Structures are given as C-alpha cells and as structure tokens.
C-alpha cells in the first residue's frame, strides 16, 4: 500500500522539484535557443509519460492488491492494444527527433559570414589564435611545436605570419557576429565548453574540430573543459568576454602577430645560448 | 532464418501449440554440443580478427603508413599450413574408415608441421627485427607482429586439443570411434586457421 | 548465430503426433521416448573439487556472485569517498589524482566486475541449467576455468592499487591519448594492469558464454521449446550473444593500446606534445579507439540491462500471480533491442569530433531503440493490471525498478537526441542518467532476484523486516541522490570534476545540493551493509523455506530436493508440458500450474483461445 503512495509522491515530488527548486539552466548567451527549446519539448513529453506511468502503477498496486480469493485475469496478449501502444510511442519519438535533427543541422552548418577563431587546448589551459589582417589562419602541425613556436605554425605558410596569438587564456568575441571555433589540442582530448553558449565539441590532437555560435549577450563567461584530460581537468578554466565592436578592436590591437613573437623568442633563445656558451 | 522467425511467432500458451511442443526433444540444432561450442569459438575469433582488419584498414589511410616487405619464408609457412590442412583432411578420412595406422601417422605429422610453422614464424620475426623492422617503427609492422602473434596463439590453442586427441588415441588404440568426432573438430579448426591466415596474409600482401 | 539456425533447426514438424485429440489421461500426457542420452556428469571426490574447484554450475554461480558482490562493495566504498570529496572539499580528503583513480575504478568495477559478472556469471550459471531442465552446463570443466579466470582478473585489477603510480585514472572509458600519457594518474603500471585484467575477464567470460549458449540451445529437457523458456533465460541468453560479439571490440582496443603503451606503437596515438615534450608517436587515431570502445560499450549497457529485463519480468509475473503480458512481444523486444544495440554506439560520440553527419544516423537509430524498450515497460505495467499483486520483497524491488528504469530511460531520450545532447553531454546530467538506468535500476533487480532465489540457494528465507528497511532506503534514497543531480547537469556542471569551486555560473546553492546528495549516498550505502548482514546471517538463522515458497511455475523450483542437489533432477529428468506463465488459469484449483505438471493433473483448467 505504502508503495502506491510513495510512487505517486515520487512522481508529484519530481514535478514540484522541477518547478520550485532554484536549480535550472544558466541564462543563455548565444543563438542556440533551439537547444533549450528542444530540451523543453523533451521535458514536456517525457514528463507526461513519467507521471502517467507512475500513476498507472500506483493505481494498479492499490486496486489489485493481493486478496486471497481474487483471481487474476488470464490474458496472454492483446494484439490491438500492443499495436496501438507501438504507434503512439513511435509518434512521440518522431515528435522528439524531428526538431532535434533540424537544430543539429544548423549546429553543423557554419554560416558563410562567420569569422574564425582557433582555440588551442593543452594540459591544462587555453590559448587562442586569430587570423589577423588577411582573415586566414596559417597552417599548423603539432610536430612543429617548440619554444619559439608554441602554436606549431608552419613557417612556410605566409598566411600564418600575421596571425594573432593570444596566450593569456582570455578570449574576446564580437557581439551578434557568428563565430566559428576551430578546435585543436596538442596533447590529449579536451572539450571547449562555455555553459552559457550551450555548444560543445571535443578537441582531438591531430584533428581540427569545430562548432559555431553567435554571442547574444555582453558579459564575461567562464570556459570549462568538458572532456576528461588528466589530473588538472577540473581546474582547466579560461575566460570569454563578449564585447561591442569598439572594445573588441581595442583588445585586438593589443595582440601580437606570430611574426613578431617568433622573432622575439628567437632572439631570447640566441641570447640564452650566447650566455650558456660563455 | 525463416525457421527462427517461425519459432518466435509460436504462441506457447495455446493448446494446439502445446501438443506440438510436448514432443520437442529440447534441442534446437542438430549438432553435437562440441561442434556448436567450436562454432561459437570460431565466430568469436572471426569477430576479433575482423576488428583488427577494420582497424588496419582505417590506420592504413594515414600518410605515415609504410608497407612491410614479405620475406619468402612467409610463403613457405603458408605452404606448411596448406599442407597440414590437407593432411588433416586425409586423417579425417582415415578415421572415418578406421585406419588406425594412417591416423597415427597423420596426427604425428600434423603436430610436426604445426611446430615447424610456429618455429618458422618466429624465424620470420627474428629476421625482420634484425633488419630493423620494429613494431614501433611503423604501424604496418606493428599490425604484422600482432596478426602473426594472435594467429600463432590460436594455433597453440589448437595444439593443446590436438595433443589431447593424440594421447587419447594412443591410450586406447583400438577404439577409433571415440576420437572420430574430436578429429573432425580439430580438422575444422585447422581449416579455419588456414582461412584466417590466408585472409591476413593476403591483406598484408596487397596493401 | 541465426544463419546456422536455418539449416539446423530440428525438423520438429516431422513427428506426427498420434495423440491428435485424445482426452484420456494417459493420452494427453503422452510424450515420445527420449532421443537424447542423459547428460554425463562429473562427480567430485574430494572437498577441494566439491567446494573450491567445483564444476557444478550452481556452485560456480554462487562463487561468481560472491566475488562480484565483494568487488562491488569496494566500488561502493570508492563512491562514498568521491561523494565526500565533492560535498566537503574543505576536508581535503582526496588528492585530485586519487579522485580520478577512484572514479575510474568505481566505474569499471560497477559495470564489468559487479553487474556483468553478477548477471551472467552469477545468475546465468545458477539459473540456466535449472530453468532449462538440464543437469548442468554443457562443459562443466570450461565453466570452472571461467570462474577462476574471472577471479584472477579481479585480483589483477585490485593489485593495481598497490603498484607504483597506483591504479589508472583514465576514466572507465580509458580513452587514449590520456590513458597512457603522463598527465594522468596510473599511466604506466595502472593502465597496463587494467588492460590485462580486462583481457582476462573477456577470456574467462568467453568460456562461460560458450556454456550458456550451448546449454540453452542444446541441453534443454524434453518439451522445453525456446518459446517455453522463462524470460530470465531469454534475457541472459541474448545478453550472452551480445557479450560474445561485443567484448572482442574491447579486447582488440585493449590489446592495441597495450602495445601503444608498452612498445611505443602508434595505433591510437597521434603526434603530441605532452608537458612540453614531443613524444615519438605519430599518425594514430584516438577516435578509432572510441569507436571500438563504444562498439563494445553500448551493447555492454544491454548486457547488463537484458538479464535485468528478463528477471524482472519473471518476478512481476510470479508475484502478481498473472502471466506476463505479451510474452511473445517481450521476447521480440529482447531480440530486437539486442540486434539494434549494435547500431547505436556512436551516440556516445556526438561531440567527440567524429564526422558530424553521423549524428543524424545515430540519433535516429537511438530513438528507434526506444520503441521496443517502451514496449517492455508497457508490458510490465499491463501485467500488474488486473493481477493479484503480492507486495513481497521481490515485487517491491520490481516496482522500484519500473520507476527508476522509466526515469532513466526517459532521460535517455534527452541524450540520444543529438541536439539535446550537446549542452548536456559530459555534465552531471549524464552521470544521473546512467546511474538511474544502468546503476540503480539493474541493482534493484539484483536485490529483488536475490530475495526471490535465496531460498532456492540456501533453503532459508531472508529476513523480511531487514529486507523492507533495505528496500525503502535503497529505493527512495537513490532516487533522492540522482533525481536532483540532473539539475546540476542543466546548470552545466561537468562530470569528472574533482572540485567544483567557485564558478560565476554555478549558484552557491548547488553546493548545498551536493551535501544533500552525499548524505543520501552515505545512507543508501549503509543500507547495503544491512543487506550483506542479512545475506550472511539468514544463511544459518533464517526461517526455513518451504518448497517452492513463491508458488512459481518455472522448473528451478520443481527439483526433487530443495536446494537442488548435484545433477539437479535426481533420477529422472523433468518433462515440460506448458509455458512458465500459467498463473491464475481459469478453472484451475491453484493459482499456478508448474511447467512439469501434466495436463491430466489439471483437466479442469481451461485456457480459452485468445
Ligand atoms: C549509491 C551508489 C553509487 C554512488 C553514490 C555513485 C557515485 C558516483 C560518483 C560520485 C561518480 C563520479 C562522478 C564524476 O565525478 O564524474 C560515479 C561515476 C560512475 N559510476 Fe557510480 N555510484 C554509485 C553506483 C554505481 C553503480 C551501481 C554503477 C553501475 C553501473 C555505477 C557506475 C558508474 C560509472 C560507469 C561511472 C563513470 C566513471 C567515469 O566517469 O569514468 N555507479 N559514481
Ligand atoms: Cu579536461
Ligand atoms: Cu549507448
């Protein structure tokens, strides 16, 4: 008996928790409202099924509780009922899947006017690279990474020379402009995740993965790593700042190009070598 | 397949079905349990090798792939395997006809061939390692060592059962019937290993 | 498997029954003479071969179960430590590396060494021969070796706690490159021992699985058609097939990664710069490992779930005194889910960087598999409908299972649907989901099953009061742990976080929620100790069970002795005359008719045609 009540309470309690608890998703700051909407849709459909089935179970447990002289029904199957249930379930599943696939299609098709930002993950932090004046990111290779060339840019590729390298774990983005993140890892798997942007994708050494967003809200947002990457995984944080054009340009102007950085590093190294040989 | 679906469509609670079911002997396939066991093992091995082949095909496409040379010894070893498969076939025929002498010679010879094969595979390893083809040098090499090692392990497993069959046969020489079935199973397994080898060798040869 | 079936199925229709429509007692009971000789049995002669190196499937089953539960307790203790760390980071209980090692060992132990071993090795060994009406497994010796391999696998796993560097902390998914690079705890010895242990487990399991398959297909007793098997056997049988097909993928991935770690090959390792140093790997693909892993990993979920489905179907039917609703549909669903489970693996990889177009395919297959799963839920609750429900312990746990599984299954619809998975993947939503669906739900079935079959194993009942306390705490408590956890996932708290210190986007109240969850977890864990106590003490002090205490139909309760002796059936093998769900047959005197009761004994029972 108590079970029937408890099952009912669990169903109702879950609803109550859903509406009254302070925990819900972080306010969105990107164009992926569609994801939130799909979640809500899924919530309504599945929530309804959950409550309905729990209520049915509670009812059965109460109504058909054991009585010595009751005889249970003998009914091996009911074709009609089963067919109906299959049909309804299939419809429900289609209702969930269709919008999901539509949004996914948007997620993987980057708009043409998106500008590119490269995100480089390492154990355990974030670096960024902007294409510079020419708007094209130079080629890279993990094999080329060394002290002078921490991003592993290909020196032969002239597109790379004006690339802006951002090494302090803080990235600025333009408000309301679609941006494509090109994701790269140099050691192990990582995942570039900003809860307010909703998007997510693993970064795999040896590959360039991507996703895109349009920031819709000015503010500072924390970058988290969402793919286990070793002992420092939980502390692998960074910062994204969404700016209006003016502030953004100011920030961009402060970043140094690969050319300059490489020359500086080389110089330092030569100095170092000279010191050592003395 | 059809029969399988028919089985699934039975309504076991109906009286008419119950009449049919009551006569069932409790066995689904007309196979000995050993044969079914062997087949299951062969299915599992096939899957293991298929995964390796898929991984091989995937890895092959990447630019750092350098094919291995095939030493002539591998051809000889392939010959040994073919010969032992033929021998096993003959031995099986002998055991069907209960020719004790031929069975004994056959089993000995197959055992000898198997050991020769394993030894000779090790020799191939030795040659390749000596000429600098280490597993870490290139994934093609690594796959080669992996394939040959696994195939060899399978053969060693088979040798265990071959040994048991042979000693059982020697113990009660007169009763061939008792080991007829085991010989048949070993023969199937040997043919299976030959097939696996040809697929693997062919794969490495043509890529 | 099924291709062979076509040619080899015994041509049953060849026999023409001469007892076409007789009514006299001798006529309707008539069976053809046995064609198969009785099974030869190994008889042990010494204490060692009876109790330790036993070849009796029942002993092996109990050995498997005890080892699995023992390992599971370690998994439980690890989870306490993790939860304490998450809720009270101020205590400084764990180092980050220890936390990650515990997450990994906990996950691996629970999935493989507890649940897989318990359902297939434990229940499979104990129940298959009894329910099929055979004397033992097909190859008892191989079966024994299977258990000892499993034990060695467990010992190797445990030994990794004591090697330099400790056990691996790569996460139970063991993804390279991190599994074998220096930023991960246990990246040298720990991971190798883990892989070796898995290889041993797979080898041992294959031997066991061989036995289950051959026994179910070939060694059933007379009259036991496939469609007269209890759903428990169906579930375990199909799960075994899945395991035999899926474990090779893990084996292959594991072997190749071992070589990457030990010999420096580059199967899965791309060129990388680890901690500022260029490693000599080149060209390997980490994603390939993920495909292999999940080709195993997803069916693995069903390897745990299908036996649970089967067992819970039987428990519900027996304790509701009603035939399982839609038996055929249940069998089809088990087979269908089993087949489909090989086409959904990449739903674990939506955001792993694979070709994004795969998302469409795998989201679709994943949601398709929801349909047969939903059917199973409907049929369970329709079995309750118009039943005569006894709220015994097994029934209580089954009800708990339905609620928990329903909840976890529905959140699966979130994660299976690509788009929704993007924000939720790798957050606590996932942790909550898989604990509900493959942690708590199957564990509730395990408990129900143990309360149900314990009398068959020991001849005594488990203590009912302790059992009730155990049930209420476990059921309500674990719901309290995992339901709120979904909401942490919505907030965006990532999983596998040693510490969730101040983050602007996480409200501070989330910390309070963490404390609540941890307290609930500790209470639930403590209740399990109560259960273990009950298991041990009832073996000697429990109430003596009567024969067939639950009035069940399936064969395991119909042995001449209870608990069943070596060889199970005494002199004569049972003959089966009906399916195992003849409960509350109209007209019958009792509300159950065991499978081996001849029609002549129950002439008054009339089943109307449906
Ligand atoms: C009350 C019992 C349990 C508690 C309190 C518990 C707690 C936890 C915790 C705290 C984590 C780590 C979450 C993270 O940091 O990401 C975890 C992970 C996990 N648990 Fe449990 N768990 C329990 C039972 C189970 C059971 C029965 C299973 C069986 C399927 C299971 C399977 C897993 C798996 C597969 C992981 C993931 C490991 C990984 O991320 O590599 N757990 N559990
Ligand atoms: Cu990380
Ligand atoms: Cu899955």
Coordinates of C-alpha atoms in Angstrom, one line a residue, chain A:
Chain A
X1 CA 0.0 0.0 0.0
X2 CA 2.7 2.4 1.1
X3 CA 4.4 1.7 -2.2
X4 CA 1.5 3.0 -4.2
X5 CA 1.5 6.3 -2.2
X6 CA 5.3 6.6 -2.4
X7 CA 5.3 6.1 -6.2
X8 CA 2.7 8.7 -6.6
X9 CA 4.6 11.0 -4.3
X10 CA 7.8 10.5 -6.3
X11 CA 6.0 11.5 -9.5
X12 CA 4.4 14.5 -7.9
X13 CA 7.5 15.4 -5.9
X14 CA 9.6 15.3 -9.1
X15 CA 7.2 17.8 -10.7
X16 CA 7.3 20.0 -7.6
X17 CA 11.1 19.9 -7.6
X18 CA 11.2 20.8 -11.2
X19 CA 9.1 23.9 -10.6
X20 CA 10.1 25.1 -7.2
X21 CA 13.8 24.3 -6.9
X22 CA 16.2 27.1 -7.6
X23 CA 18.3 25.0 -10.0
X24 CA 17.8 25.4 -13.6
X25 CA 19.9 26.1 -16.6
X26 CA 22.2 29.1 -16.8
X27 CA 20.7 32.0 -18.8
X28 CA 21.7 31.6 -22.4
X29 CA 24.1 33.9 -24.1
X30 CA 24.2 32.6 -27.7
X31 CA 21.9 31.8 -30.6
X32 CA 21.2 28.2 -29.5
X33 CA 17.8 28.9 -28.1
X34 CA 16.8 26.0 -30.3
X35 CA 18.7 23.6 -28.0
X36 CA 16.9 24.9 -25.0
X37 CA 13.6 24.6 -26.8
X38 CA 14.2 21.0 -27.7
X39 CA 15.1 20.3 -24.2
X40 CA 11.8 21.8 -23.0
X41 CA 9.8 19.9 -25.6
X42 CA 11.5 16.7 -24.5
X43 CA 10.8 17.6 -20.9
X44 CA 7.1 18.0 -21.5
X45 CA 6.7 14.8 -23.5
X46 CA 8.8 12.6 -21.2
X47 CA 7.5 14.3 -18.0
X48 CA 3.9 13.5 -19.1
X49 CA 4.9 9.8 -19.8
X50 CA 6.6 9.6 -16.5
X51 CA 3.7 10.9 -14.4
X52 CA 1.2 8.9 -16.4
X53 CA 3.0 5.6 -16.0
X54 CA 3.8 6.2 -12.3
X55 CA 0.2 7.0 -11.7
X56 CA -0.9 3.9 -13.5
X57 CA 1.4 1.7 -11.5
X58 CA 0.3 3.3 -8.2
X59 CA -3.3 2.7 -9.2
X60 CA -2.7 -1.0 -10.1
X61 CA -0.8 -1.7 -6.9
X62 CA -3.7 -0.2 -4.9
X63 CA -6.6 -1.6 -7.0
X64 CA -5.2 -5.1 -7.5
X65 CA -3.5 -5.7 -4.2
X66 CA -3.5 -9.3 -3.1
X67 CA -6.7 -10.8 -1.9
X68 CA -6.9 -14.5 -1.2
X69 CA -9.9 -15.2 -3.3
X70 CA -9.3 -12.8 -6.2
X71 CA -8.2 -14.5 -9.4
X72 CA -6.0 -12.5 -11.7
X73 CA -7.0 -12.2 -15.3
X74 CA -5.6 -14.7 -17.7
X75 CA -4.7 -12.9 -20.9
X76 CA -1.5 -13.8 -22.7
X77 CA -1.6 -10.9 -25.1
X78 CA -3.7 -8.2 -26.7
X79 CA -2.6 -7.5 -30.3
X80 CA -4.8 -4.4 -30.7
X81 CA -3.6 -2.7 -27.6
X82 CA 0.0 -3.5 -28.3
X83 CA -0.2 -2.2 -31.8
X84 CA -1.8 1.0 -30.6
X85 CA 0.9 1.5 -27.9
X86 CA 3.6 1.0 -30.5
X87 CA 2.1 3.5 -32.8
X88 CA 1.7 6.1 -30.1
X89 CA 5.2 5.6 -28.9
X90 CA 6.6 5.9 -32.5
X91 CA 4.7 9.2 -32.9
X92 CA 6.1 10.5 -29.7
X93 CA 9.6 9.5 -30.7
X94 CA 9.2 11.2 -34.1
X95 CA 8.0 14.4 -32.4
X96 CA 11.2 14.4 -30.3
X97 CA 13.6 13.5 -33.0
X98 CA 12.5 15.8 -35.9
X99 CA 13.1 19.1 -34.2
X100 CA 16.3 17.7 -32.7
X101 CA 17.7 16.8 -36.2
X102 CA 16.7 20.3 -37.5
X103 CA 18.7 22.1 -34.8
X104 CA 21.6 19.7 -35.3
X105 CA 21.7 20.5 -38.9
X106 CA 22.1 24.2 -38.0
X107 CA 24.7 23.4 -35.5
X108 CA 27.0 21.6 -38.0
X109 CA 26.4 24.1 -40.9
X110 CA 28.6 27.1 -40.3
X111 CA 27.2 30.3 -41.8
X112 CA 29.4 31.9 -44.5
X113 CA 29.8 35.2 -42.7
X114 CA 31.3 33.6 -39.6
X115 CA 34.7 34.8 -38.6
X116 CA 37.2 32.2 -37.4
X117 CA 38.9 31.8 -34.1
X118 CA 41.3 29.0 -33.3
X119 CA 41.1 27.5 -29.8
X120 CA 44.1 25.5 -28.7
X121 CA 43.8 23.3 -25.6
X122 CA 46.7 21.9 -23.7
X123 CA 47.2 20.4 -20.2
X124 CA 45.8 22.5 -18.6
X125 CA 44.9 25.7 -20.2
X126 CA 43.6 27.6 -23.2
X127 CA 45.3 29.6 -26.0
X128 CA 43.7 31.3 -28.9
X129 CA 44.7 32.4 -32.4
X130 CA 43.0 34.9 -34.6
X131 CA 43.5 35.1 -38.4
X132 CA 44.9 38.6 -38.4
X133 CA 44.5 41.1 -41.3
X134 CA 44.3 38.6 -44.1
X135 CA 41.5 36.7 -42.4
X136 CA 43.1 33.3 -42.9
X137 CA 44.6 31.1 -40.3
X138 CA 48.0 29.8 -41.2
X139 CA 48.7 26.0 -41.3
X140 CA 49.9 24.3 -38.2
X141 CA 51.4 20.9 -37.2
X142 CA 52.0 19.5 -33.7
X143 CA 55.4 18.3 -34.8
X144 CA 56.5 22.0 -35.3
X145 CA 55.7 23.0 -31.7
X146 CA 58.8 24.2 -29.8
X147 CA 59.8 27.0 -27.5
X148 CA 60.0 29.6 -30.2
X149 CA 56.8 28.4 -32.0
X150 CA 54.4 27.4 -29.3
X151 CA 51.4 27.1 -31.7
X152 CA 53.3 24.9 -34.2
X153 CA 52.7 27.3 -37.1
X154 CA 54.1 26.3 -40.4
X155 CA 56.9 28.9 -41.2
X156 CA 56.5 28.4 -45.0
X157 CA 52.8 29.4 -44.9
X158 CA 52.6 33.1 -45.4
X159 CA 49.0 33.2 -44.1
X160 CA 50.4 32.5 -40.7
X161 CA 52.7 35.4 -40.4
X162 CA 50.0 38.0 -39.4
X163 CA 48.1 35.6 -37.2
X164 CA 47.4 37.0 -33.7
X165 CA 48.4 34.8 -30.9
X166 CA 46.6 35.1 -27.6
X167 CA 48.4 33.3 -24.8
X168 CA 46.7 34.5 -21.6
X169 CA 43.7 32.3 -21.5
X170 CA 41.3 35.1 -22.2
X171 CA 39.3 35.5 -25.5
X172 CA 37.2 38.3 -26.7
X173 CA 34.3 37.8 -29.1
X174 CA 32.1 40.2 -31.0
X175 CA 28.5 40.6 -30.0
X176 CA 26.0 39.3 -32.5
X177 CA 28.5 38.1 -35.0
X178 CA 28.7 34.4 -35.8
X179 CA 32.0 32.9 -35.0
X180 CA 33.4 29.6 -35.9
X181 CA 35.7 28.0 -33.3
X182 CA 38.4 25.8 -34.9
X183 CA 39.4 23.5 -32.1
X184 CA 42.8 21.9 -31.7
X185 CA 44.5 20.0 -28.9
X186 CA 48.2 19.4 -28.6
X187 CA 48.4 16.6 -26.0
X188 CA 45.2 14.8 -25.1
X189 CA 41.5 15.2 -25.6
X190 CA 39.8 18.3 -24.3
X191 CA 36.5 20.0 -24.9
X192 CA 35.8 23.7 -25.3
X193 CA 32.7 24.4 -23.3
X194 CA 31.1 27.6 -22.2
X195 CA 27.8 26.7 -20.3
X196 CA 26.1 29.9 -21.5
X197 CA 26.8 29.2 -25.1
X198 CA 25.4 25.7 -24.9
X199 CA 27.8 24.4 -27.7
X200 CA 30.4 21.8 -27.1
X201 CA 32.9 19.8 -29.1
X202 CA 35.9 17.6 -28.2
X203 CA 39.3 18.7 -29.3
X204 CA 41.4 15.8 -30.6
X205 CA 45.2 16.0 -31.1
X206 CA 45.9 15.6 -34.8
X207 CA 42.5 16.9 -35.9
X208 CA 40.7 20.2 -36.3
X209 CA 37.1 20.0 -35.0
X210 CA 34.7 22.9 -35.0
X211 CA 31.4 24.5 -34.0
X212 CA 29.9 27.9 -34.3
X213 CA 27.8 30.3 -32.2
X214 CA 26.6 33.8 -32.2
X215 CA 27.1 35.5 -28.9
X216 CA 23.9 37.4 -28.0
X217 CA 24.8 38.9 -24.6
X218 CA 27.6 41.1 -23.4
X219 CA 29.4 39.7 -20.5
X220 CA 32.2 37.6 -19.1
X221 CA 31.8 33.8 -19.3
X222 CA 33.9 31.0 -17.9
X223 CA 35.4 28.4 -20.2
X224 CA 35.4 24.9 -18.9
X225 CA 37.0 21.7 -20.1
X226 CA 34.3 19.1 -20.6
X227 CA 36.3 16.1 -21.6
X228 CA 38.4 14.4 -19.0
X229 CA 42.0 15.3 -19.8
X230 CA 44.1 14.2 -16.7
X231 CA 44.7 15.4 -13.2
X232 CA 44.2 19.1 -13.9
X233 CA 40.9 18.6 -15.8
X234 CA 38.7 20.3 -13.2
X235 CA 41.0 23.3 -13.0
X236 CA 41.2 24.0 -16.7
X237 CA 39.4 27.3 -16.9
X238 CA 39.5 30.2 -19.2
X239 CA 37.5 33.3 -19.9
X240 CA 35.4 34.6 -22.8
X241 CA 34.4 38.2 -22.9
X242 CA 31.8 39.3 -25.3
X243 CA 32.3 42.9 -26.5
X244 CA 30.8 45.5 -28.7
X245 CA 32.9 46.4 -31.7
X246 CA 34.8 49.3 -30.1
X247 CA 36.1 47.4 -27.1
X248 CA 36.8 44.4 -29.2
X249 CA 39.0 46.4 -31.6
X250 CA 40.9 47.8 -28.7
X251 CA 41.7 44.4 -27.4
X252 CA 42.6 43.0 -30.8
X253 CA 45.0 45.8 -31.4
X254 CA 47.0 44.8 -28.3
X255 CA 47.6 41.2 -29.5
X256 CA 50.9 40.5 -31.2
X257 CA 51.4 38.7 -34.5
X258 CA 53.2 35.4 -35.0
X259 CA 56.0 37.1 -36.9
X260 CA 56.8 39.4 -34.0
X261 CA 56.5 36.7 -31.4
X262 CA 58.7 34.3 -33.3
X263 CA 61.5 36.9 -33.8
X264 CA 61.3 37.8 -30.1
X265 CA 61.5 34.2 -29.0
X266 CA 64.4 33.5 -31.3
X267 CA 66.2 36.5 -30.0
X268 CA 65.7 35.4 -26.4
X269 CA 67.0 32.0 -27.3
X270 CA 70.0 33.3 -29.0
X271 CA 70.8 35.4 -26.0
X272 CA 70.3 32.4 -23.8
X273 CA 72.6 30.3 -26.0
X274 CA 75.2 33.0 -26.0
X275 CA 75.0 33.2 -22.3
X276 CA 75.4 29.5 -21.9
X277 CA 78.4 29.3 -24.2
X278 CA 80.3 31.9 -22.3

